[in-house]
């Protein structure tokens, strides 16, 4: 069945593909033009001077 | 609108949490899962014996007192370590260690092969007050070990719990745990013969703390220290020994 | 607890009575075992809280107007607990450090010997100080960034007091000799189970509060808090799987053995650093730094990229604690590789913080609180660089087992974790208690210099001692024999151990100064001059009226 070597090979290969795939997803999310506005808003919203929850 | 909006927000949060789990779990899985097949590759040690109840009790005291905070039990594959402490540690040597006590800091020296290097008498004196033996030492003194009786009644439970996590203790070993602990610390008692019968001829039977009238925590701890590195000879016989040794200058 | 509704008071009473019964059961089952002592402690703890609860149990129903304000009562208590554990944990640390130089300082007692107080120090500062700081600030940040009140009034108290019960059981256990020996996870099985319950409640509370948010986007600080909560739960459960001797015994054996145990332990150990001591504190950085500097974060996108980088890479890095050991070689190399890669998201975070301050350096000069935060970012950059460096195999062959590791950890713990915490506390305390400023700006200044000088003395002492000892261990004479005995190398350490204890003492005094300053701030009369409309719901006001200028 699984020997140590095949399992190590498999998990390293799978890990590498996973890393690449994950990085691509994160980059897309970060630089998606549709997200630009929400990020810029998030940057500023913490300065809105209020000290109570919004109702 | 608020209803729809709300559900959408929840979805964002859930998706986000799943993404965190997806990102964080992969590293551990890749590195840990293959280790469970490690038995395929590590050296076999057919001569490996188990800790006796007294040694296991000593190990628990070693854990309780936090000895691992200053003493490692892992000789690395480096030339100076092998020359200072002995053959480098093999995976098989800690196969029954729950938990492993490899340590992370050497305020004091490595203890992986301390067993047999000093006499019981030396260990007892050293533990009672390290500065009596090594004047420059900064190790705490452990005077109370010699006056605290070992709790023998818990030993069968301890062995049973060890078996539950995978250490192959037999029913006879569990049943006789308290007897064997007494026998190992009181030579020539009627309980002594059972110890070598169950744990092998090489088992050291000795009045570790020098007193045979009772079994103390000092007996247990010294018995444990004396068996460190002695459970198997695999590290001394392994022909692959120098292979991994890197150049000391790199 | 004045704001609790009748239903919440009843729920609290039921939970505390159940806990008291559990305490009695533990005491009865454990008897002379330490489990019995811990049962008695659980009983006393729940009875004390029950007394507190009952002392206000029959008051009037709270006004519905409370729902239009943030729920800050648990935060106030959390600040006190944070400071208590800071002083306790650091005091034990100084004591342990002094014992290494003067071993008689355990006074020949078992409970005060180095091996027992060392985990009391690490748990006291990591979980007691760090954990309470994280819980406290997370309650503050999640409400402010979500524009929502905490989802209910019972869970925050359960999380806060439940977590402190865990800390109490854990730390008192070490003095009594109860430990699993797993570094930074020494607490025994029953404390571990209790922490899981507390943590699940924390997680549910956090998610419910986030779900109430009025912004579609979750602010990045909350990402870090979420990662901290989720990943710590995973790490904690996997590493602490154990079989107790019986339900009447405190002692247990981990299910992991030997090599697997070493990997699981350091996968946990390193990621406890990553997700307990980094992710949660980065959350503080991403909220309190822009708030204090009154400048938006330099690059929000960079904070997202570094978030995923840290979440992904850190989990691979643990095996660098096991270089040249019996752990298979390929795992060591993976750990080294990812540890080096980790420098990218780490420096992205540190750089992002420092670049946020670009153009506001005059504020850093004048405001010691902002300087705390700036120094924290600097030490974060320094210790993550050092961490990646020490993870390289040949470097590690020298540094491992020496004080260099200890110095590295404290560059992170004192310079990064403690400084960002104090910077955040000095920002949070006046805001929560509605004071215009801290009681004494001069004392903040004094604290800053004590903390900085203390950290530098500590870290330089440990760098020196670590490198010297590592080199001495491997020094060969021309005829190829080892030159120094182990004892020779220990003797060389003594001056550094004394210096280290002194550096730690300065840091401890700084924490005491902070506690005094915060106490006096709380005691000062409430600033009536604060504009009243601060307390009004924000929907009455334009959303981006007060947005400051972006960083250049």
PDB file of N, CA and C in Angstrom, chain C residues 47-126:
ATOM      1  N   UNK C  47     -17.880  29.943  43.396  1.00  0.00           N
ATOM      2  CA  UNK C  47     -18.652  30.552  44.488  1.00  0.00           C
ATOM      3  C   UNK C  47     -18.370  32.051  44.571  1.00  0.00           C
ATOM      4  N   UNK C  48     -17.119  32.450  44.384  1.00  0.00           N
ATOM      5  CA  UNK C  48     -16.780  33.875  44.430  1.00  0.00           C
ATOM      6  C   UNK C  48     -17.523  34.627  43.327  1.00  0.00           C
ATOM      7  N   UNK C  49     -17.553  34.061  42.129  1.00  0.00           N
ATOM      8  CA  UNK C  49     -18.263  34.731  41.037  1.00  0.00           C
ATOM      9  C   UNK C  49     -19.764  34.751  41.291  1.00  0.00           C
ATOM     10  N   UNK C  50     -20.254  33.648  41.888  1.00  0.00           N
ATOM     11  CA  UNK C  50     -21.677  33.580  42.218  1.00  0.00           C
ATOM     12  C   UNK C  50     -22.049  34.684  43.200  1.00  0.00           C
ATOM     13  N   UNK C  51     -21.155  34.912  44.166  1.00  0.00           N
ATOM     14  CA  UNK C  51     -21.381  35.967  45.147  1.00  0.00           C
ATOM     15  C   UNK C  51     -21.461  37.333  44.443  1.00  0.00           C
ATOM     16  N   UNK C  52     -20.517  37.551  43.521  1.00  0.00           N
ATOM     17  CA  UNK C  52     -20.517  38.812  42.767  1.00  0.00           C
ATOM     18  C   UNK C  52     -21.819  38.982  41.995  1.00  0.00           C
ATOM     19  N   UNK C  53     -22.248  37.875  41.392  1.00  0.00           N
ATOM     20  CA  UNK C  53     -23.456  37.915  40.574  1.00  0.00           C
ATOM     21  C   UNK C  53     -24.675  38.207  41.430  1.00  0.00           C
ATOM     22  N   UNK C  54     -24.743  37.538  42.586  1.00  0.00           N
ATOM     23  CA  UNK C  54     -25.911  37.699  43.447  1.00  0.00           C
ATOM     24  C   UNK C  54     -25.970  39.087  44.064  1.00  0.00           C
ATOM     25  N   UNK C  55     -24.799  39.694  44.269  1.00  0.00           N
ATOM     26  CA  UNK C  55     -24.801  41.007  44.916  1.00  0.00           C
ATOM     27  C   UNK C  55     -25.537  42.032  44.057  1.00  0.00           C
ATOM     28  N   UNK C  56     -25.719  41.737  42.761  1.00  0.00           N
ATOM     29  CA  UNK C  56     -26.489  42.671  41.933  1.00  0.00           C
ATOM     30  C   UNK C  56     -27.660  41.948  41.269  1.00  0.00           C
ATOM     31  N   UNK C  57     -28.020  40.776  41.798  1.00  0.00           N
ATOM     32  CA  UNK C  57     -28.995  39.938  41.109  1.00  0.00           C
ATOM     33  C   UNK C  57     -30.397  40.513  41.137  1.00  0.00           C
ATOM     34  N   UNK C  58     -30.721  41.260  42.208  1.00  0.00           N
ATOM     35  CA  UNK C  58     -32.104  41.680  42.336  1.00  0.00           C
ATOM     36  C   UNK C  58     -32.284  43.149  41.996  1.00  0.00           C
ATOM     37  N   UNK C  59     -31.297  43.702  41.302  1.00  0.00           N
ATOM     38  CA  UNK C  59     -31.418  45.079  40.847  1.00  0.00           C
ATOM     39  C   UNK C  59     -32.463  45.160  39.745  1.00  0.00           C
ATOM     40  N   UNK C  60     -32.751  46.402  39.327  1.00  0.00           N
ATOM     41  CA  UNK C  60     -33.754  46.569  38.285  1.00  0.00           C
ATOM     42  C   UNK C  60     -33.247  46.046  36.939  1.00  0.00           C
ATOM     43  N   UNK C  61     -34.151  45.735  36.061  1.00  0.00           N
ATOM     44  CA  UNK C  61     -33.832  45.339  34.684  1.00  0.00           C
ATOM     45  C   UNK C  61     -33.064  46.485  34.023  1.00  0.00           C
ATOM     46  N   UNK C  62     -32.002  46.195  33.288  1.00  0.00           N
ATOM     47  CA  UNK C  62     -31.228  47.293  32.670  1.00  0.00           C
ATOM     48  C   UNK C  62     -32.053  48.008  31.605  1.00  0.00           C
ATOM     49  N   UNK C  63     -31.698  49.251  31.390  1.00  0.00           N
ATOM     50  CA  UNK C  63     -32.426  50.041  30.401  1.00  0.00           C
ATOM     51  C   UNK C  63     -32.133  49.543  28.991  1.00  0.00           C
ATOM     52  N   UNK C  64     -33.148  49.532  28.115  1.00  0.00           N
ATOM     53  CA  UNK C  64     -32.906  49.101  26.727  1.00  0.00           C
ATOM     54  C   UNK C  64     -31.927  50.022  26.012  1.00  0.00           C
ATOM     55  N   UNK C  65     -31.719  51.208  26.575  1.00  0.00           N
ATOM     56  CA  UNK C  65     -30.793  52.143  25.939  1.00  0.00           C
ATOM     57  C   UNK C  65     -29.382  51.579  25.853  1.00  0.00           C
ATOM     58  N   UNK C  66     -29.064  50.589  26.688  1.00  0.00           N
ATOM     59  CA  UNK C  66     -27.720  50.013  26.661  1.00  0.00           C
ATOM     60  C   UNK C  66     -27.405  49.429  25.288  1.00  0.00           C
ATOM     61  N   UNK C  67     -28.459  48.975  24.583  1.00  0.00           N
ATOM     62  CA  UNK C  67     -28.214  48.323  23.298  1.00  0.00           C
ATOM     63  C   UNK C  67     -27.748  49.301  22.239  1.00  0.00           C
ATOM     64  N   UNK C  68     -27.862  50.597  22.508  1.00  0.00           N
ATOM     65  CA  UNK C  68     -27.371  51.570  21.537  1.00  0.00           C
ATOM     66  C   UNK C  68     -25.921  51.938  21.819  1.00  0.00           C
ATOM     67  N   UNK C  69     -25.336  51.304  22.833  1.00  0.00           N
ATOM     68  CA  UNK C  69     -23.920  51.556  23.122  1.00  0.00           C
ATOM     69  C   UNK C  69     -23.129  50.263  22.988  1.00  0.00           C
ATOM     70  N   UNK C  70     -21.820  50.386  22.884  1.00  0.00           N
ATOM     71  CA  UNK C  70     -20.975  49.198  22.878  1.00  0.00           C
ATOM     72  C   UNK C  70     -20.935  48.596  24.267  1.00  0.00           C
ATOM     73  N   UNK C  71     -20.666  47.286  24.340  1.00  0.00           N
ATOM     74  CA  UNK C  71     -20.621  46.614  25.637  1.00  0.00           C
ATOM     75  C   UNK C  71     -19.173  46.543  26.107  1.00  0.00           C
ATOM     76  N   UNK C  72     -18.808  47.474  26.959  1.00  0.00           N
ATOM     77  CA  UNK C  72     -17.389  47.605  27.312  1.00  0.00           C
ATOM     78  C   UNK C  72     -17.046  47.097  28.712  1.00  0.00           C
ATOM     79  N   UNK C  73     -18.047  46.681  29.485  1.00  0.00           N
ATOM     80  CA  UNK C  73     -17.746  46.224  30.851  1.00  0.00           C
ATOM     81  C   UNK C  73     -16.723  45.075  30.878  1.00  0.00           C
ATOM     82  N   UNK C  74     -16.885  44.032  30.034  1.00  0.00           N
ATOM     83  CA  UNK C  74     -15.887  42.944  30.076  1.00  0.00           C
ATOM     84  C   UNK C  74     -14.496  43.435  29.691  1.00  0.00           C
ATOM     85  N   UNK C  75     -14.452  44.450  28.838  1.00  0.00           N
ATOM     86  CA  UNK C  75     -13.146  44.975  28.417  1.00  0.00           C
ATOM     87  C   UNK C  75     -12.439  45.608  29.617  1.00  0.00           C
ATOM     88  N   UNK C  76     -13.223  46.331  30.435  1.00  0.00           N
ATOM     89  CA  UNK C  76     -12.620  46.989  31.605  1.00  0.00           C
ATOM     90  C   UNK C  76     -12.040  45.945  32.564  1.00  0.00           C
ATOM     91  N   UNK C  77     -12.807  44.895  32.815  1.00  0.00           N
ATOM     92  CA  UNK C  77     -12.300  43.839  33.691  1.00  0.00           C
ATOM     93  C   UNK C  77     -11.090  43.162  33.042  1.00  0.00           C
ATOM     94  N   UNK C  78     -11.178  42.985  31.729  1.00  0.00           N
ATOM     95  CA  UNK C  78     -10.079  42.339  31.000  1.00  0.00           C
ATOM     96  C   UNK C  78      -8.779  43.120  31.103  1.00  0.00           C
ATOM     97  N   UNK C  79      -8.866  44.444  31.078  1.00  0.00           N
ATOM     98  CA  UNK C  79      -7.649  45.256  31.216  1.00  0.00           C
ATOM     99  C   UNK C  79      -6.991  44.974  32.568  1.00  0.00           C
ATOM    100  N   UNK C  80      -7.824  44.921  33.618  1.00  0.00           N
ATOM    101  CA  UNK C  80      -7.279  44.628  34.952  1.00  0.00           C
ATOM    102  C   UNK C  80      -6.610  43.270  35.003  1.00  0.00           C
ATOM    103  N   UNK C  81      -7.265  42.258  34.431  1.00  0.00           N
ATOM    104  CA  UNK C  81      -6.707  40.909  34.449  1.00  0.00           C
ATOM    105  C   UNK C  81      -5.407  40.850  33.654  1.00  0.00           C
ATOM    106  N   UNK C  82      -5.384  41.556  32.518  1.00  0.00           N
ATOM    107  CA  UNK C  82      -4.175  41.592  31.702  1.00  0.00           C
ATOM    108  C   UNK C  82      -2.996  42.115  32.516  1.00  0.00           C
ATOM    109  N   UNK C  83      -3.236  43.214  33.239  1.00  0.00           N
ATOM    110  CA  UNK C  83      -2.142  43.818  34.002  1.00  0.00           C
ATOM    111  C   UNK C  83      -1.730  42.932  35.170  1.00  0.00           C
ATOM    112  N   UNK C  84      -2.729  42.290  35.808  1.00  0.00           N
ATOM    113  CA  UNK C  84      -2.381  41.380  36.903  1.00  0.00           C
ATOM    114  C   UNK C  84      -1.453  40.274  36.406  1.00  0.00           C
ATOM    115  N   UNK C  85      -1.824  39.628  35.311  1.00  0.00           N
ATOM    116  CA  UNK C  85      -1.011  38.520  34.801  1.00  0.00           C
ATOM    117  C   UNK C  85       0.337  39.011  34.280  1.00  0.00           C
ATOM    118  N   UNK C  86       0.353  40.231  33.742  1.00  0.00           N
ATOM    119  CA  UNK C  86       1.626  40.780  33.262  1.00  0.00           C
ATOM    120  C   UNK C  86       2.615  40.847  34.418  1.00  0.00           C
ATOM    121  N   UNK C  87       2.177  41.434  35.513  1.00  0.00           N
ATOM    122  CA  UNK C  87       3.086  41.613  36.647  1.00  0.00           C
ATOM    123  C   UNK C  87       3.439  40.266  37.258  1.00  0.00           C
ATOM    124  N   UNK C  88       2.428  39.393  37.412  1.00  0.00           N
ATOM    125  CA  UNK C  88       2.692  38.068  37.972  1.00  0.00           C
ATOM    126  C   UNK C  88       3.676  37.292  37.086  1.00  0.00           C
ATOM    127  N   UNK C  89       3.359  37.197  35.812  1.00  0.00           N
ATOM    128  CA  UNK C  89       4.177  36.387  34.903  1.00  0.00           C
ATOM    129  C   UNK C  89       5.595  36.913  34.784  1.00  0.00           C
ATOM    130  N   UNK C  90       5.722  38.240  34.722  1.00  0.00           N
ATOM    131  CA  UNK C  90       7.063  38.812  34.585  1.00  0.00           C
ATOM    132  C   UNK C  90       7.841  38.678  35.890  1.00  0.00           C
ATOM    133  N   UNK C  91       7.141  38.774  37.013  1.00  0.00           N
ATOM    134  CA  UNK C  91       7.831  38.579  38.287  1.00  0.00           C
ATOM    135  C   UNK C  91       8.399  37.153  38.362  1.00  0.00           C
ATOM    136  N   UNK C  92       7.585  36.167  38.002  1.00  0.00           N
ATOM    137  CA  UNK C  92       8.075  34.789  38.018  1.00  0.00           C
ATOM    138  C   UNK C  92       9.252  34.644  37.052  1.00  0.00           C
ATOM    139  N   UNK C  93       9.177  35.350  35.939  1.00  0.00           N
ATOM    140  CA  UNK C  93      10.260  35.301  34.967  1.00  0.00           C
ATOM    141  C   UNK C  93      11.564  35.832  35.546  1.00  0.00           C
ATOM    142  N   UNK C  94      11.474  36.969  36.221  1.00  0.00           N
ATOM    143  CA  UNK C  94      12.682  37.538  36.832  1.00  0.00           C
ATOM    144  C   UNK C  94      13.224  36.591  37.906  1.00  0.00           C
ATOM    145  N   UNK C  95      12.315  36.000  38.637  1.00  0.00           N
ATOM    146  CA  UNK C  95      12.727  35.066  39.694  1.00  0.00           C
ATOM    147  C   UNK C  95      13.442  33.847  39.082  1.00  0.00           C
ATOM    148  N   UNK C  96      12.841  33.300  38.028  1.00  0.00           N
ATOM    149  CA  UNK C  96      13.458  32.140  37.372  1.00  0.00           C
ATOM    150  C   UNK C  96      14.832  32.514  36.822  1.00  0.00           C
ATOM    151  N   UNK C  97      14.920  33.708  36.226  1.00  0.00           N
ATOM    152  CA  UNK C  97      16.203  34.156  35.682  1.00  0.00           C
ATOM    153  C   UNK C  97      17.235  34.282  36.807  1.00  0.00           C
ATOM    154  N   UNK C  98      16.796  34.812  37.946  1.00  0.00           N
ATOM    155  CA  UNK C  98      17.717  34.976  39.073  1.00  0.00           C
ATOM    156  C   UNK C  98      18.169  33.614  39.601  1.00  0.00           C
ATOM    157  N   UNK C  99      17.294  32.630  39.562  1.00  0.00           N
ATOM    158  CA  UNK C  99      17.675  31.293  40.036  1.00  0.00           C
ATOM    159  C   UNK C  99      18.803  30.684  39.200  1.00  0.00           C
ATOM    160  N   UNK C 100      18.833  31.026  37.928  1.00  0.00           N
ATOM    161  CA  UNK C 100      19.907  30.480  37.097  1.00  0.00           C
ATOM    162  C   UNK C 100      21.257  31.053  37.509  1.00  0.00           C
ATOM    163  N   UNK C 101      21.232  32.293  38.035  1.00  0.00           N
ATOM    164  CA  UNK C 101      22.479  32.879  38.497  1.00  0.00           C
ATOM    165  C   UNK C 101      22.762  32.508  39.957  1.00  0.00           C
ATOM    166  N   UNK C 102      21.717  32.463  40.776  1.00  0.00           N
ATOM    167  CA  UNK C 102      21.848  32.143  42.202  1.00  0.00           C
ATOM    168  C   UNK C 102      20.886  31.018  42.546  1.00  0.00           C
ATOM    169  N   UNK C 103      21.319  29.757  42.395  1.00  0.00           N
ATOM    170  CA  UNK C 103      20.382  28.634  42.521  1.00  0.00           C
ATOM    171  C   UNK C 103      19.740  28.487  43.897  1.00  0.00           C
ATOM    172  N   UNK C 104      20.287  29.161  44.933  1.00  0.00           N
ATOM    173  CA  UNK C 104      19.647  29.003  46.240  1.00  0.00           C
ATOM    174  C   UNK C 104      18.308  29.724  46.318  1.00  0.00           C
ATOM    175  N   UNK C 105      17.977  30.521  45.300  1.00  0.00           N
ATOM    176  CA  UNK C 105      16.771  31.338  45.391  1.00  0.00           C
ATOM    177  C   UNK C 105      15.468  30.543  45.332  1.00  0.00           C
ATOM    178  N   UNK C 106      15.561  29.201  45.226  1.00  0.00           N
ATOM    179  CA  UNK C 106      14.317  28.432  45.376  1.00  0.00           C
ATOM    180  C   UNK C 106      14.076  28.076  46.842  1.00  0.00           C
ATOM    181  N   UNK C 107      14.993  28.505  47.708  1.00  0.00           N
ATOM    182  CA  UNK C 107      14.864  28.311  49.158  1.00  0.00           C
ATOM    183  C   UNK C 107      14.606  26.860  49.514  1.00  0.00           C
ATOM    184  N   UNK C 108      15.156  25.959  48.689  1.00  0.00           N
ATOM    185  CA  UNK C 108      15.056  24.532  48.951  1.00  0.00           C
ATOM    186  C   UNK C 108      13.622  24.011  49.019  1.00  0.00           C
ATOM    187  N   UNK C 109      12.725  24.701  48.335  1.00  0.00           N
ATOM    188  CA  UNK C 109      11.359  24.197  48.280  1.00  0.00           C
ATOM    189  C   UNK C 109      11.139  23.519  46.932  1.00  0.00           C
ATOM    190  N   UNK C 110      10.167  22.603  46.915  1.00  0.00           N
ATOM    191  CA  UNK C 110       9.887  21.935  45.647  1.00  0.00           C
ATOM    192  C   UNK C 110       9.130  22.871  44.715  1.00  0.00           C
ATOM    193  N   UNK C 111       8.141  23.580  45.264  1.00  0.00           N
ATOM    194  CA  UNK C 111       7.251  24.342  44.379  1.00  0.00           C
ATOM    195  C   UNK C 111       7.946  25.496  43.691  1.00  0.00           C
ATOM    196  N   UNK C 112       9.059  25.993  44.277  1.00  0.00           N
ATOM    197  CA  UNK C 112       9.728  27.148  43.684  1.00  0.00           C
ATOM    198  C   UNK C 112      10.984  26.756  42.909  1.00  0.00           C
ATOM    199  N   UNK C 113      11.189  25.472  42.664  1.00  0.00           N
ATOM    200  CA  UNK C 113      12.404  25.108  41.926  1.00  0.00           C
ATOM    201  C   UNK C 113      12.234  25.493  40.455  1.00  0.00           C
ATOM    202  N   UNK C 114      13.358  25.689  39.787  1.00  0.00           N
ATOM    203  CA  UNK C 114      13.341  26.272  38.443  1.00  0.00           C
ATOM    204  C   UNK C 114      12.396  25.540  37.492  1.00  0.00           C
ATOM    205  N   UNK C 115      12.474  24.199  37.518  1.00  0.00           N
ATOM    206  CA  UNK C 115      11.671  23.415  36.577  1.00  0.00           C
ATOM    207  C   UNK C 115      10.174  23.614  36.749  1.00  0.00           C
ATOM    208  N   UNK C 116       9.756  23.996  37.959  1.00  0.00           N
ATOM    209  CA  UNK C 116       8.322  24.212  38.174  1.00  0.00           C
ATOM    210  C   UNK C 116       7.909  25.649  37.897  1.00  0.00           C
ATOM    211  N   UNK C 117       8.773  26.624  38.230  1.00  0.00           N
ATOM    212  CA  UNK C 117       8.325  28.003  37.994  1.00  0.00           C
ATOM    213  C   UNK C 117       8.539  28.435  36.551  1.00  0.00           C
ATOM    214  N   UNK C 118       9.364  27.708  35.830  1.00  0.00           N
ATOM    215  CA  UNK C 118       9.573  28.100  34.432  1.00  0.00           C
ATOM    216  C   UNK C 118       8.263  28.016  33.632  1.00  0.00           C
ATOM    217  N   UNK C 119       7.514  26.886  33.682  1.00  0.00           N
ATOM    218  CA  UNK C 119       6.220  26.915  32.979  1.00  0.00           C
ATOM    219  C   UNK C 119       5.237  27.911  33.583  1.00  0.00           C
ATOM    220  N   UNK C 120       5.365  28.196  34.899  1.00  0.00           N
ATOM    221  CA  UNK C 120       4.476  29.210  35.488  1.00  0.00           C
ATOM    222  C   UNK C 120       4.767  30.571  34.860  1.00  0.00           C
ATOM    223  N   UNK C 121       6.037  30.815  34.571  1.00  0.00           N
ATOM    224  CA  UNK C 121       6.398  32.062  33.882  1.00  0.00           C
ATOM    225  C   UNK C 121       5.862  32.063  32.445  1.00  0.00           C
ATOM    226  N   UNK C 122       6.138  30.997  31.701  1.00  0.00           N
ATOM    227  CA  UNK C 122       5.747  31.006  30.280  1.00  0.00           C
ATOM    228  C   UNK C 122       4.228  31.049  30.140  1.00  0.00           C
ATOM    229  N   UNK C 123       3.521  30.221  30.918  1.00  0.00           N
ATOM    230  CA  UNK C 123       2.057  30.257  30.818  1.00  0.00           C
ATOM    231  C   UNK C 123       1.513  31.575  31.346  1.00  0.00           C
ATOM    232  N   UNK C 124       2.128  32.084  32.427  1.00  0.00           N
ATOM    233  CA  UNK C 124       1.657  33.343  33.005  1.00  0.00           C
ATOM    234  C   UNK C 124       1.734  34.481  32.009  1.00  0.00           C
ATOM    235  N   UNK C 125       2.841  34.573  31.281  1.00  0.00           N
ATOM    236  CA  UNK C 125       2.950  35.683  30.335  1.00  0.00           C
ATOM    237  C   UNK C 125       2.241  35.384  29.014  1.00  0.00           C
ATOM    238  N   UNK C 126       2.358  34.152  28.506  1.00  0.00           N
ATOM    239  CA  UNK C 126       1.744  33.875  27.201  1.00  0.00           C
ATOM    240  C   UNK C 126       0.221  33.856  27.328  1.00  0.00           C
TER     241      UNK C 126
END
